[in-house]
Every structure is written in structure tokens, then in C-alpha cells.
Amino acid sequence: MNCATGACPVPDEPKGVIKLADGAGGREMHELIKEIGARLRTSGWQGSDDDAASFCVKEGRVFFTTDSYVVTPLFFPGGNIGKLAFCGTVNDLAVKGALPIGLSLSLVIEEGLPKDEFFKIIQTIGELSKKHKIPIVTGDTKVMDKGAVDKLVICTSGVGTGELIDSKVEEGDVIVVSGGIGEHGAALLAKRFELETELETDSKVMLEEVAAIQAYARHIKDITRGGLASVLCEIAEKKGVMLEVEEEAIPAKKEVKALCGMLGIDFMNLACEGRLVAICKPDFDISALKKLNPAAAIIGKVSKGSGVVVQTRLGKKMLHMPSGNIVPRIC
Amino acid sequence: MNCATGACPVPDEPKGVIKLADGAGGREMHELIKEIGARLRTSGWQGSDDDAASFCVKEGRVFFTTDSYVVTPLFFPGGNIGKLAFCGTVNDLAVKGALPIGLSLSLVIEEGLPKDEFFKIIQTIGELSKKHKIPIVTGDTKVMDKGAVDKLVICTSGVGTGELIDSKVEEGDVIVVSGGIGEHGAALLAKRFELETELETDSKVMLEEVAAIQAYARHIKDITRGGLASVLCEIAEKKGVMLEVEEEAIPAKKEVKALCGMLGIDFMNLACEGRLVAICKPDFDISALKKLNPAAAIIGKVSKGSGVVVQTRLGKKMLHMPSGNIVPRIC
């Protein structure tokens, strides 16, 4: 860290590498956990320095979610695995209508991981936690011997409270996407193929997006692995309706489409980490969502029937749940 | 499966191996998740088939915990990684005074893991979930390419409700252990060294043990990595007291002590997965705990001062937080 400016808000970057003893339950592990805790916002709950934390809630609905992150590489344009983990878990709660009140952070680390890389990731989680006022309230640290895991796996779970957004989807409802799709998957692919692009992960916390549509929303889902195609197929099946989508209305950056064309991938199958699909009442007003992201768009409507139909320039086609190994270790 | 008896309570064992596509977010992943769900108790919450589940609670204290399991081998005498994950997360809640109301199950699988092994582990979790009426309410499945993770990592988180057990520890309070220590660590070590012993993991759900001492307990902690030594040192430090322990009062099987002698390990450093330490009021009645496990014992008392003092045959010694790599990948 450059201290020439006089600003040193974070602890010194630790040196060395993670050792097996750092996960063995003894002195070294307790020291590592203290170093992790120093970088996180952990307040608000009782027992955050212990194996289980607790919090007093009013009568109401409690939400619970979990996700593991295995992305490679750990660092990529616009983010790192820590950003994915924090945002992904917050978003899983947000799209259900919950305000996250606490996250857990479980770290599975490969022996030999450089501490400076490790703590950069923890620092990212800590900054997001402070920015969004969502504390990390409990955690776990395991170290696996060299070769037994590829660098780092993060599992984040989250607890939230709120009112469930999930009602019957009706004919005439509109299908909304909160921004250009596929940027996370495309940025990862470009990095892996060492292509120089301007693309960055779309990974972000979507609490504001949900707030902008909550009054109209019947059902919201974040787009992750399997991309927009997977989410649309899932909604159509679960809700027992047909979704009619206009291909040309689907927002996607030119670079995303170009990369997909080059690699022979459908841009609708590419992962996002900061985009959602919502089924909203017909009178939905998109202006608040557009203020957050001008690319937000209504991409179609709900009809009677089943499946997902895409209107392309060449005619209609049925969209199927993607299969096979679309892009491995994308999140 | 042999159906000659007419009893076919579980689905056929799936054949083949886990593939990368099983974690890619498309059709194969949705099918794998259905097969997992068929083996688990998943009811009681809204949205258990989705990325976040929800449950209505009364005003009160909500507890939250997480743990990752990286044990090797996956199967060992008396259990497997699935049993550890279920019991460990339930116990982290139980020792705080919480009744678990739902667990999450996040699976990180190595490409190529035989499906029969994988589903045996899921089956174990399902059986425990049904027996203890604690549903698995949300989950995640990731597949890493061959060599990127050693077979299987499980991350379980848990949510519970109840009254916090955690009050001031006082001079004259007694130190209680719920059964013979170190059996989990010893069973794992024996298996790794291919020694033939009768030792089995002590992994178990400790809700009954907590219920048997709750009325007297000031503080309870499950013993895991780092063993009894680590837990005692942690309690003494957190509570600002001295713990005086009688070495001869500490329950441990002869085989555990013999194995430790052979390998030069202190039995107080060996991991447990179904034992707890409690600091109880001086009038503690151990009879209910002894009914659950005759080896349960009062091993010492709380005094003024700091640290942990062990009275041995040869005199008193200070116990220190273990350090170094005690036994890797034990849980």
C-alpha cells in the first residue's frame, strides 16, 4: 500500500502464505480469524466472534439462503470472488423481498495461498459489508493441503427479514430485465482467453433495483449460471405460464454479443451476477429502474400456455433450458 | 438395492459419476437438485426449491451459524462427511440454546465423484434430517473440474430460535464434559494409519445433552478442532476466569489414550464431533446427562485468575492453546 498520501485506512497487507496450521483449531487459526474480523463489519449481532451469532427479530418472515463460489480466476475485471460471494448472497435475499440482516462467511483455503491475495478478497467483502451496512456475523475457516482445493472456495449464507414477493403471475404481466445481460460471463471468458476487452463483471448488490420495482413485482429472480435462458425457462415452468420474449428488446452490450458470436455461445446462456428478471403488473413504470441502469428494459409479456417463446427477426423459436457445460467455474 | 424383502424406501442408487454439466445451471443441474431433494426432508419452509427459503417466526432471538467440512476420507468408522456436516451445524446452534429450524446445504463436488458415494452422503443427511425433524431448506450445488477439489466439500449453515445460554461464569461453577473425548479424531487417525481399532467417530446431534444441562448452564461449547484443550483455553480467556481441571477426571476411552501415546499426541488436542463442555452452576445435577452417556463427568471448577490449570499425578501444569497442525482435515 502506498502511504505517500498519508491515508492508511486498512491494516498492513499481511505477508507470507496460508499454512495448514491456520485452519487447525489452535492458536494460529484464532489469530487468522482475528485478522479476518479486523477487515469486516461484524457488529450488530450477539456472539459474532463465536460459532453461532444471534439477533432479536420482530414477529415476521425470516429468509435464509446459501451459495458457494468456485470462480476461476479469483480476480477478474471489475471484481473478485469476494465481491461475487457478498453480492450473490445479498441478491438471493433481495429478489425474494428480504432485507439482509446478516451474512455468514465460510472460507476453504488452499495451503500456500498468498496472504496478500487472500486479504484483498476479505477486504473487498469488508468494504461491501460496510457500504451496504450488512454485517458478517458468523464464519468458518478451513485450510486444505496443497492440491486438495484450487486456491479458495467461499460459501456465504444470508439471513434477512421482510415481506415475500411471490404471487400468481397473470396473463398480460410484463417481463423486465434490470440491465445488459451476460457481462459477468463475457468478462470471465475474455480474461480466460486473454482477450483485451472493456468488459467487466456486472456483479453488484441489487437492493436498489428491487426497491425500484417492488410495488409492481409478482416474482423476481436474479440471473446467475445458465443465464437469462435458464431463469426464463424456470419461471415459465414454476408459474405454469408462457413467456413471450422479443429478442431485440433484450439488452446486451455489443462486446458481449461479439464475444458470443466469436465463441459460438448464445448470449442468453451467459451468467450475470448483478442482473434480475422480474414479472411485473401490466402497469409497470420502468422509469425508476432506468435511472439505476439505462439499459433496463421490458423484454416481453406473460401469456397463457407453457414454455418460453422468443420472437427473432427470422420468426418465433422455443427457448429450452440450456444443457451441457456452458461455462465452467463462472461463479 | 435388494428389493426381495418388498421394502424399497429409498430411490435406486444412481450410477455413473458427477459431471461438470451437473453444476452448470442448466437442465442437468436441475435434475441433480431434484435427485438430492428426493432424499432430504425439505418441508416446512416456503420456497425450499428456490434460492432462498422463508419461514414465519415469532418475536424473539434468531441464531445463525455456518461451517465447511473438508474431512478426508469421506467415509470413516461410524459416519461420513454428511453426518459431520448435519450434526456439526445443529450442535453449533444447540450449544447456544437454539432449536434449529432449518439448515442449508451447499455442495462443492469434484467432477468424477461416483454418484453412489455422493448419494450415500446425501442419504445420511436426509435420514438425520428426518429423525431430528430439522429440514434442509435451501442449498447450492457447484461442480469443480477434476483435480480442483478433493472429492467433496460441504458447507452447512443453520438457523434456529430460542433463548441464549451465555451468562457470567462465576467462581465455584463446575466444568462438565458430556462424554469421552477425542474419539472422532482418534477414529480418523486409526483409519488413515490403517490401524484396526473399535473406535468410531463420536459425531452426534447434541440437542438432548443440551436439554439435560440447560437449567444449570452458564456457557456451553461443542468440542471440535483443537479438542478439549482449545475449548478450555477459549472459555478461560473469553470469560476472564481460571479453569482448574483434574486430568484423571477427564473421560477418554483407553483406545483413544493408547493411540495418542503411540502417535505422541495429547488426547486433549484431539477433535470431537459430538461432545460438549459446559460451565454449570455449582449445584449442577449430572444424572440426566449420565443417562445419555455414562462417561459424562465433572472435570473441574472455575476459580479466580486466568488460564487453564491441569492437576496431573505429577503436579499442576498450565494448559496452552494448541498450535501447529494438530491433525489436518479432521472435519
mmCIF file of C-alpha atoms in Angstrom, chain A residues 152-318:
data_model
loop_
_atom_site.group_PDB
_atom_site.id
_atom_site.type_symbol
_atom_site.label_atom_id
_atom_site.label_comp_id
_atom_site.label_asym_id
_atom_site.label_seq_id
_atom_site.Cartn_x
_atom_site.Cartn_y
_atom_site.Cartn_z
ATOM 1 C CA LEU A 152 -10.126 -20.655 -2.469
ATOM 2 C CA VAL A 153 -13.776 -21.627 -2.174
ATOM 3 C CA ILE A 154 -16.130 -19.249 -0.391
ATOM 4 C CA CYS A 155 -19.525 -20.207 0.953
ATOM 5 C CA THR A 156 -21.745 -17.351 2.044
ATOM 6 C CA SER A 157 -25.155 -17.781 3.610
ATOM 7 C CA GLY A 158 -27.532 -14.996 4.487
ATOM 8 C CA VAL A 159 -30.454 -14.219 6.750
ATOM 9 C CA GLY A 160 -32.972 -11.473 6.047
ATOM 10 C CA THR A 161 -36.378 -10.211 7.074
ATOM 11 C CA GLY A 162 -39.200 -8.756 5.008
ATOM 12 C CA GLU A 163 -42.340 -9.429 3.027
ATOM 13 C CA LEU A 164 -42.230 -12.207 0.466
ATOM 14 C CA ILE A 165 -42.508 -11.107 -3.173
ATOM 15 C CA ASP A 166 -44.080 -14.098 -4.867
ATOM 16 C CA SER A 167 -47.623 -14.055 -6.135
ATOM 17 C CA LYS A 168 -49.534 -15.525 -9.044
ATOM 18 C CA VAL A 169 -48.219 -14.454 -12.426
ATOM 19 C CA GLU A 170 -51.009 -13.328 -14.780
ATOM 20 C CA GLU A 171 -51.574 -13.057 -18.494
ATOM 21 C CA GLY A 172 -50.522 -9.626 -19.664
ATOM 22 C CA ASP A 173 -47.854 -9.156 -16.981
ATOM 23 C CA VAL A 174 -44.605 -7.771 -18.350
ATOM 24 C CA ILE A 175 -41.135 -9.328 -18.250
ATOM 25 C CA VAL A 176 -38.442 -6.928 -17.076
ATOM 26 C CA VAL A 177 -34.649 -7.171 -17.156
ATOM 27 C CA SER A 178 -32.642 -4.760 -14.980
ATOM 28 C CA GLY A 179 -29.708 -4.223 -17.371
ATOM 29 C CA GLY A 180 -27.497 -5.614 -20.117
ATOM 30 C CA ILE A 181 -27.116 -9.360 -19.716
ATOM 31 C CA GLY A 182 -24.113 -11.676 -19.843
ATOM 32 C CA GLU A 183 -21.422 -9.199 -18.834
ATOM 33 C CA HIS A 184 -20.115 -11.341 -15.966
ATOM 34 C CA GLY A 185 -19.781 -14.451 -18.117
ATOM 35 C CA ALA A 186 -18.292 -12.499 -21.014
ATOM 36 C CA ALA A 187 -15.743 -10.714 -18.808
ATOM 37 C CA LEU A 188 -14.625 -14.059 -17.340
ATOM 38 C CA LEU A 189 -14.354 -15.666 -20.768
ATOM 39 C CA ALA A 190 -12.394 -12.720 -22.175
ATOM 40 C CA LYS A 191 -9.980 -12.905 -19.231
ATOM 41 C CA ARG A 192 -9.524 -16.665 -19.633
ATOM 42 C CA PHE A 193 -8.887 -16.349 -23.381
ATOM 43 C CA GLU A 194 -6.624 -13.352 -22.710
ATOM 44 C CA LEU A 195 -8.698 -11.144 -24.982
ATOM 45 C CA GLU A 196 -8.437 -7.420 -24.401
ATOM 46 C CA THR A 197 -11.912 -6.001 -23.922
ATOM 47 C CA GLU A 198 -13.569 -3.247 -21.903
ATOM 48 C CA LEU A 199 -15.886 -5.813 -20.347
ATOM 49 C CA GLU A 200 -16.234 -6.002 -16.581
ATOM 50 C CA THR A 201 -18.286 -8.251 -14.352
ATOM 51 C CA ASP A 202 -21.799 -6.943 -13.724
ATOM 52 C CA SER A 203 -21.559 -8.156 -10.119
ATOM 53 C CA LYS A 204 -23.407 -5.722 -7.833
ATOM 54 C CA VAL A 205 -25.830 -5.556 -4.943
ATOM 55 C CA MET A 206 -29.375 -5.244 -6.327
ATOM 56 C CA LEU A 207 -31.247 -3.889 -3.311
ATOM 57 C CA GLU A 208 -31.973 -0.619 -5.138
ATOM 58 C CA GLU A 209 -33.202 -2.434 -8.235
ATOM 59 C CA VAL A 210 -35.619 -4.488 -6.161
ATOM 60 C CA ALA A 211 -36.839 -1.359 -4.361
ATOM 61 C CA ALA A 212 -37.467 0.285 -7.762
ATOM 62 C CA ILE A 213 -39.837 -2.467 -8.898
ATOM 63 C CA GLN A 214 -41.178 -3.926 -5.652
ATOM 64 C CA ALA A 215 -44.560 -2.182 -5.864
ATOM 65 C CA TYR A 216 -45.275 -3.843 -9.242
ATOM 66 C CA ALA A 217 -43.433 -7.133 -8.924
ATOM 67 C CA ARG A 218 -45.166 -10.523 -8.834
ATOM 68 C CA HIS A 219 -41.931 -12.501 -8.974
ATOM 69 C CA ILE A 220 -38.242 -11.599 -9.153
ATOM 70 C CA LYS A 221 -35.238 -13.794 -9.841
ATOM 71 C CA ASP A 222 -31.570 -12.930 -10.152
ATOM 72 C CA ILE A 223 -29.814 -14.216 -13.267
ATOM 73 C CA THR A 224 -26.792 -16.406 -12.493
ATOM 74 C CA ARG A 225 -25.452 -19.654 -14.005
ATOM 75 C CA GLY A 226 -27.410 -20.683 -17.091
ATOM 76 C CA GLY A 227 -28.071 -17.044 -17.870
ATOM 77 C CA LEU A 228 -31.343 -15.390 -18.860
ATOM 78 C CA ALA A 229 -32.439 -18.523 -20.752
ATOM 79 C CA SER A 230 -32.314 -20.703 -17.642
ATOM 80 C CA VAL A 231 -34.197 -18.176 -15.497
ATOM 81 C CA LEU A 232 -36.956 -17.656 -18.069
ATOM 82 C CA CYS A 233 -37.474 -21.419 -18.505
ATOM 83 C CA GLU A 234 -37.590 -21.881 -14.750
ATOM 84 C CA ILE A 235 -40.159 -19.126 -14.232
ATOM 85 C CA ALA A 236 -42.386 -20.400 -17.055
ATOM 86 C CA GLU A 237 -42.336 -23.899 -15.593
ATOM 87 C CA LYS A 238 -42.846 -22.908 -11.956
ATOM 88 C CA LYS A 239 -45.598 -20.428 -12.695
ATOM 89 C CA GLY A 240 -47.330 -22.531 -15.371
ATOM 90 C CA VAL A 241 -47.388 -19.792 -17.973
ATOM 91 C CA MET A 242 -45.887 -18.956 -21.356
ATOM 92 C CA LEU A 243 -43.313 -16.196 -21.519
ATOM 93 C CA GLU A 244 -43.154 -14.349 -24.853
ATOM 94 C CA VAL A 245 -39.875 -12.508 -25.326
ATOM 95 C CA GLU A 246 -38.711 -10.118 -28.054
ATOM 96 C CA GLU A 247 -35.094 -10.966 -28.808
ATOM 97 C CA GLU A 248 -34.331 -7.441 -29.998
ATOM 98 C CA ALA A 249 -35.634 -5.986 -26.744
ATOM 99 C CA ILE A 250 -33.119 -7.934 -24.644
ATOM 100 C CA PRO A 251 -30.408 -5.518 -23.522
ATOM 101 C CA ALA A 252 -26.826 -6.689 -24.089
ATOM 102 C CA LYS A 253 -23.616 -4.823 -24.835
ATOM 103 C CA LYS A 254 -22.198 -5.119 -28.361
ATOM 104 C CA GLU A 255 -18.970 -6.569 -26.924
ATOM 105 C CA VAL A 256 -20.931 -9.324 -25.177
ATOM 106 C CA LYS A 257 -22.712 -10.265 -28.385
ATOM 107 C CA ALA A 258 -19.482 -10.071 -30.408
ATOM 108 C CA LEU A 259 -17.651 -12.344 -27.967
ATOM 109 C CA CYS A 260 -20.549 -14.792 -28.008
ATOM 110 C CA GLY A 261 -20.572 -14.791 -31.809
ATOM 111 C CA MET A 262 -16.848 -15.498 -31.846
ATOM 112 C CA LEU A 263 -17.112 -18.383 -29.366
ATOM 113 C CA GLY A 264 -20.382 -19.813 -30.635
ATOM 114 C CA ILE A 265 -22.247 -19.222 -27.344
ATOM 115 C CA ASP A 266 -25.813 -17.932 -27.038
ATOM 116 C CA PHE A 267 -25.641 -14.653 -25.091
ATOM 117 C CA MET A 268 -28.841 -15.677 -23.308
ATOM 118 C CA ASN A 269 -26.917 -18.541 -21.637
ATOM 119 C CA LEU A 270 -24.158 -16.346 -20.224
ATOM 120 C CA ALA A 271 -24.004 -15.805 -16.466
ATOM 121 C CA CYS A 272 -24.799 -12.493 -14.784
ATOM 122 C CA GLU A 273 -24.076 -11.564 -11.181
ATOM 123 C CA GLY A 274 -25.933 -8.279 -10.916
ATOM 124 C CA ARG A 275 -29.000 -8.544 -13.140
ATOM 125 C CA LEU A 276 -32.521 -9.664 -12.391
ATOM 126 C CA VAL A 277 -35.626 -10.727 -14.250
ATOM 127 C CA ALA A 278 -38.955 -9.586 -12.845
ATOM 128 C CA ILE A 279 -42.502 -10.394 -13.768
ATOM 129 C CA CYS A 280 -44.412 -7.184 -13.106
ATOM 130 C CA LYS A 281 -48.014 -5.999 -13.273
ATOM 131 C CA PRO A 282 -49.018 -4.634 -16.703
ATOM 132 C CA ASP A 283 -48.982 -1.005 -15.476
ATOM 133 C CA PHE A 284 -45.297 -1.287 -14.501
ATOM 134 C CA ASP A 285 -43.429 2.024 -14.628
ATOM 135 C CA ILE A 286 -39.811 1.389 -15.640
ATOM 136 C CA SER A 287 -38.537 4.928 -15.026
ATOM 137 C CA ALA A 288 -37.107 4.310 -11.531
ATOM 138 C CA LEU A 289 -35.279 1.213 -12.779
ATOM 139 C CA LYS A 290 -33.951 3.093 -15.832
ATOM 140 C CA LYS A 291 -32.458 5.710 -13.522
ATOM 141 C CA LEU A 292 -30.366 2.955 -11.926
ATOM 142 C CA ASN A 293 -29.422 1.417 -15.274
ATOM 143 C CA PRO A 294 -30.466 2.963 -18.610
ATOM 144 C CA ALA A 295 -30.227 -0.470 -20.254
ATOM 145 C CA ALA A 296 -33.112 -1.812 -18.134
ATOM 146 C CA ALA A 297 -35.921 -2.949 -20.433
ATOM 147 C CA ILE A 298 -39.263 -4.641 -20.777
ATOM 148 C CA ILE A 299 -38.448 -7.660 -22.916
ATOM 149 C CA GLY A 300 -41.798 -9.371 -23.279
ATOM 150 C CA LYS A 301 -45.043 -10.429 -21.667
ATOM 151 C CA VAL A 302 -46.797 -13.332 -19.995
ATOM 152 C CA SER A 303 -49.325 -15.384 -21.998
ATOM 153 C CA LYS A 304 -51.444 -18.466 -21.495
ATOM 154 C CA GLY A 305 -49.635 -21.690 -22.311
ATOM 155 C CA SER A 306 -46.260 -23.047 -21.347
ATOM 156 C CA GLY A 307 -42.596 -22.593 -22.208
ATOM 157 C CA VAL A 308 -40.630 -19.622 -23.440
ATOM 158 C CA VAL A 309 -41.119 -18.284 -26.976
ATOM 159 C CA VAL A 310 -38.568 -15.893 -28.439
ATOM 160 C CA GLN A 311 -39.581 -13.627 -31.297
ATOM 161 C CA THR A 312 -36.487 -13.243 -33.500
ATOM 162 C CA ARG A 313 -36.054 -11.409 -36.801
ATOM 163 C CA LEU A 314 -36.485 -14.742 -38.560
ATOM 164 C CA GLY A 315 -39.575 -15.856 -36.675
ATOM 165 C CA LYS A 316 -40.511 -17.466 -33.391
ATOM 166 C CA LYS A 317 -38.457 -20.111 -31.618
ATOM 167 C CA MET A 318 -38.965 -22.054 -28.411
#
